[in-house]
Amino acid sequence: MKALSGLLAIGLASLFLFSPPAAQADKTLIIGTASSAGVYHVTGRTLCRLLDLPCTAQTSDGSAANLQAVRQGEVTVALAQSDLQYYAVSGTEGFRDAGPDASLRSLFSVHGEPFTLVVRRDSGIEAFDDLRQRAVNVGNPGSGQRATMMTLLEAKGWTLGEFSLANDLPADQQSLELCHGNVDAMVYTVGHPNASIEQAIRLCDAAIIDVSGEAVERLVEEAPYFTRATIPAGIYAPDQPAVDTFGVRATLVASEATPPEVIHTIVAAVFDDLEHFKSYHPAYGDLTAASMITEGLSAPLHPGALRYYRERGWIEAEDAMEDAAVDDAVEDAG
Ligand code: GLU
């Protein structure tokens, strides 16, 4: 009896924890996305559409801001790049001051996000190293592209001072800035095809170019969350060649305080009919359940997600991968 009332108390407490104060009254599920120009916002809106619940896809500054919002209980779930998920769990890179987030949980990963360098064709920039002394939009603070750019610069031994101008406009404004000639290049860690990149290429004679070289090789070799990535030929224009770069995966994360039943409902909405989910954006084209529940996840799986994967027989009941993953992440971080 005592145990039962204890359980009940925990259940009630978690119900209150699930919603941020602003959403407490109407229990609206809030999904943190990024700028309206990206695939995260499409993903958030798709999830809301598939869920039979009050739900809002909320734009934000991006991955780093989302991880902070999850930690502070301001959103129910959020999208975040796999590199930043790793840094949040281990309290490294941009999360050094905040420290390791032991309450962060993962649900699944979504599409791949190549680190994309877009340049004005008339700028003469043909490789990443040509960005020296040029005007570059490096992304707004809080965004994933800003964080990935800083990691690449650090690997190269560069700082923002290497550029003649380092602009920090958000993704939904940078294409226009490139079009107006105020910057020569911009970076975006995003799924393809992406509408704002398409706009830059079509309206402003921009091009996407390779991001390669020794520093990129090292990042891919050393970091579990970075992989080689190719943007396929011809997806933006008939003459657009395949572009080689490196990339991460988009992932969906939540706090351990979000009740398992809420997470179970979200996960079921995606995986009960994965082909239907995939029909909402071409960036989801290659997704399989097997890769989505294993790749890019440094935080332990949320118990609500784990329950669903076990029900489907995708993860063995005794599988301890959720503990192993976080141990690895923390260990690697030293
Ligand atoms: N990867 C980007 C970021 O964190 C967002 C990309 C998108 O909106 O699809 O911040």
mmCIF file of N, CA and C in Angstrom, residues 116-120 125 131 136 174-175 178 184-188 192 196-197 200-201 206-209:
data_model
loop_
_atom_site.group_PDB
_atom_site.id
_atom_site.type_symbol
_atom_site.label_atom_id
_atom_site.label_comp_id
_atom_site.label_asym_id
_atom_site.label_seq_id
_atom_site.Cartn_x
_atom_site.Cartn_y
_atom_site.Cartn_z
ATOM 1 N N THR A 116 26.747 22.637 -44.525
ATOM 2 C CA THR A 116 26.621 23.130 -45.898
ATOM 3 C C THR A 116 27.202 24.532 -46.047
ATOM 4 N N LEU A 117 28.140 24.668 -46.983
ATOM 5 C CA LEU A 117 28.769 25.961 -47.252
ATOM 6 C C LEU A 117 28.214 26.493 -48.568
ATOM 7 N N VAL A 118 27.540 27.643 -48.476
ATOM 8 C CA VAL A 118 26.930 28.265 -49.653
ATOM 9 C C VAL A 118 27.689 29.548 -49.964
ATOM 10 N N VAL A 119 28.123 29.713 -51.208
ATOM 11 C CA VAL A 119 28.910 30.910 -51.574
ATOM 12 C C VAL A 119 28.281 31.611 -52.776
ATOM 13 N N ARG A 120 28.542 32.915 -52.872
ATOM 14 C CA ARG A 120 28.150 33.630 -54.095
ATOM 15 C C ARG A 120 29.135 33.202 -55.180
ATOM 16 N N ILE A 125 35.182 32.132 -54.313
ATOM 17 C CA ILE A 125 35.492 31.155 -53.253
ATOM 18 C C ILE A 125 35.240 29.741 -53.788
ATOM 19 N N LEU A 131 37.828 31.191 -47.506
ATOM 20 C CA LEU A 131 36.989 32.091 -46.697
ATOM 21 C C LEU A 131 37.810 33.099 -45.902
ATOM 22 N N VAL A 136 31.504 36.362 -43.888
ATOM 23 C CA VAL A 136 30.830 35.066 -43.766
ATOM 24 C C VAL A 136 29.718 35.144 -42.720
ATOM 25 N N GLN A 174 19.695 34.638 -43.720
ATOM 26 C CA GLN A 174 21.034 34.672 -44.305
ATOM 27 C C GLN A 174 21.052 34.576 -45.831
ATOM 28 N N SER A 175 20.074 33.895 -46.426
ATOM 29 C CA SER A 175 20.055 33.798 -47.899
ATOM 30 C C SER A 175 19.916 35.189 -48.512
ATOM 31 N N LEU A 178 23.059 37.077 -48.374
ATOM 32 C CA LEU A 178 23.969 36.612 -49.431
ATOM 33 C C LEU A 178 23.544 37.222 -50.768
ATOM 34 N N ASP A 184 29.769 37.007 -48.381
ATOM 35 C CA ASP A 184 30.211 36.213 -49.530
ATOM 36 C C ASP A 184 29.811 34.753 -49.390
ATOM 37 N N ALA A 185 29.583 34.345 -48.136
ATOM 38 C CA ALA A 185 29.307 32.929 -47.868
ATOM 39 C C ALA A 185 28.458 32.782 -46.621
ATOM 40 N N MET A 186 27.797 31.629 -46.528
ATOM 41 C CA MET A 186 27.022 31.332 -45.313
ATOM 42 C C MET A 186 27.105 29.840 -45.033
ATOM 43 N N VAL A 187 26.919 29.462 -43.782
ATOM 44 C CA VAL A 187 26.918 28.034 -43.453
ATOM 45 C C VAL A 187 25.580 27.652 -42.829
ATOM 46 N N TYR A 188 25.193 26.379 -43.047
ATOM 47 C CA TYR A 188 23.908 25.901 -42.544
ATOM 48 C C TYR A 188 24.021 24.386 -42.350
ATOM 49 N N HIS A 192 18.605 18.213 -46.554
ATOM 50 C CA HIS A 192 18.393 18.655 -47.944
ATOM 51 C C HIS A 192 17.297 17.830 -48.618
ATOM 52 N N SER A 196 15.523 27.491 -48.186
ATOM 53 C CA SER A 196 16.273 28.752 -48.190
ATOM 54 C C SER A 196 17.555 28.619 -49.024
ATOM 55 N N ILE A 197 18.148 27.437 -49.044
ATOM 56 C CA ILE A 197 19.331 27.224 -49.892
ATOM 57 C C ILE A 197 18.904 27.220 -51.357
ATOM 58 N N ALA A 200 18.606 30.763 -52.475
ATOM 59 C CA ALA A 200 19.904 31.417 -52.718
ATOM 60 C C ALA A 200 20.486 30.969 -54.058
ATOM 61 N N ILE A 201 20.359 29.683 -54.345
ATOM 62 C CA ILE A 201 20.931 29.154 -55.586
ATOM 63 C C ILE A 201 20.149 29.660 -56.799
ATOM 64 N N ALA A 206 24.008 31.559 -56.335
ATOM 65 C CA ALA A 206 24.889 30.987 -55.310
ATOM 66 C C ALA A 206 25.173 29.525 -55.649
ATOM 67 N N ALA A 207 26.164 28.959 -54.978
ATOM 68 C CA ALA A 207 26.513 27.552 -55.194
ATOM 69 C C ALA A 207 26.903 26.922 -53.867
ATOM 70 N N ILE A 208 26.688 25.598 -53.748
ATOM 71 C CA ILE A 208 27.186 24.885 -52.567
ATOM 72 C C ILE A 208 28.508 24.223 -52.958
ATOM 73 N N ILE A 209 29.486 24.305 -52.052
ATOM 74 C CA ILE A 209 30.805 23.758 -52.385
ATOM 75 C C ILE A 209 31.297 22.798 -51.301
#
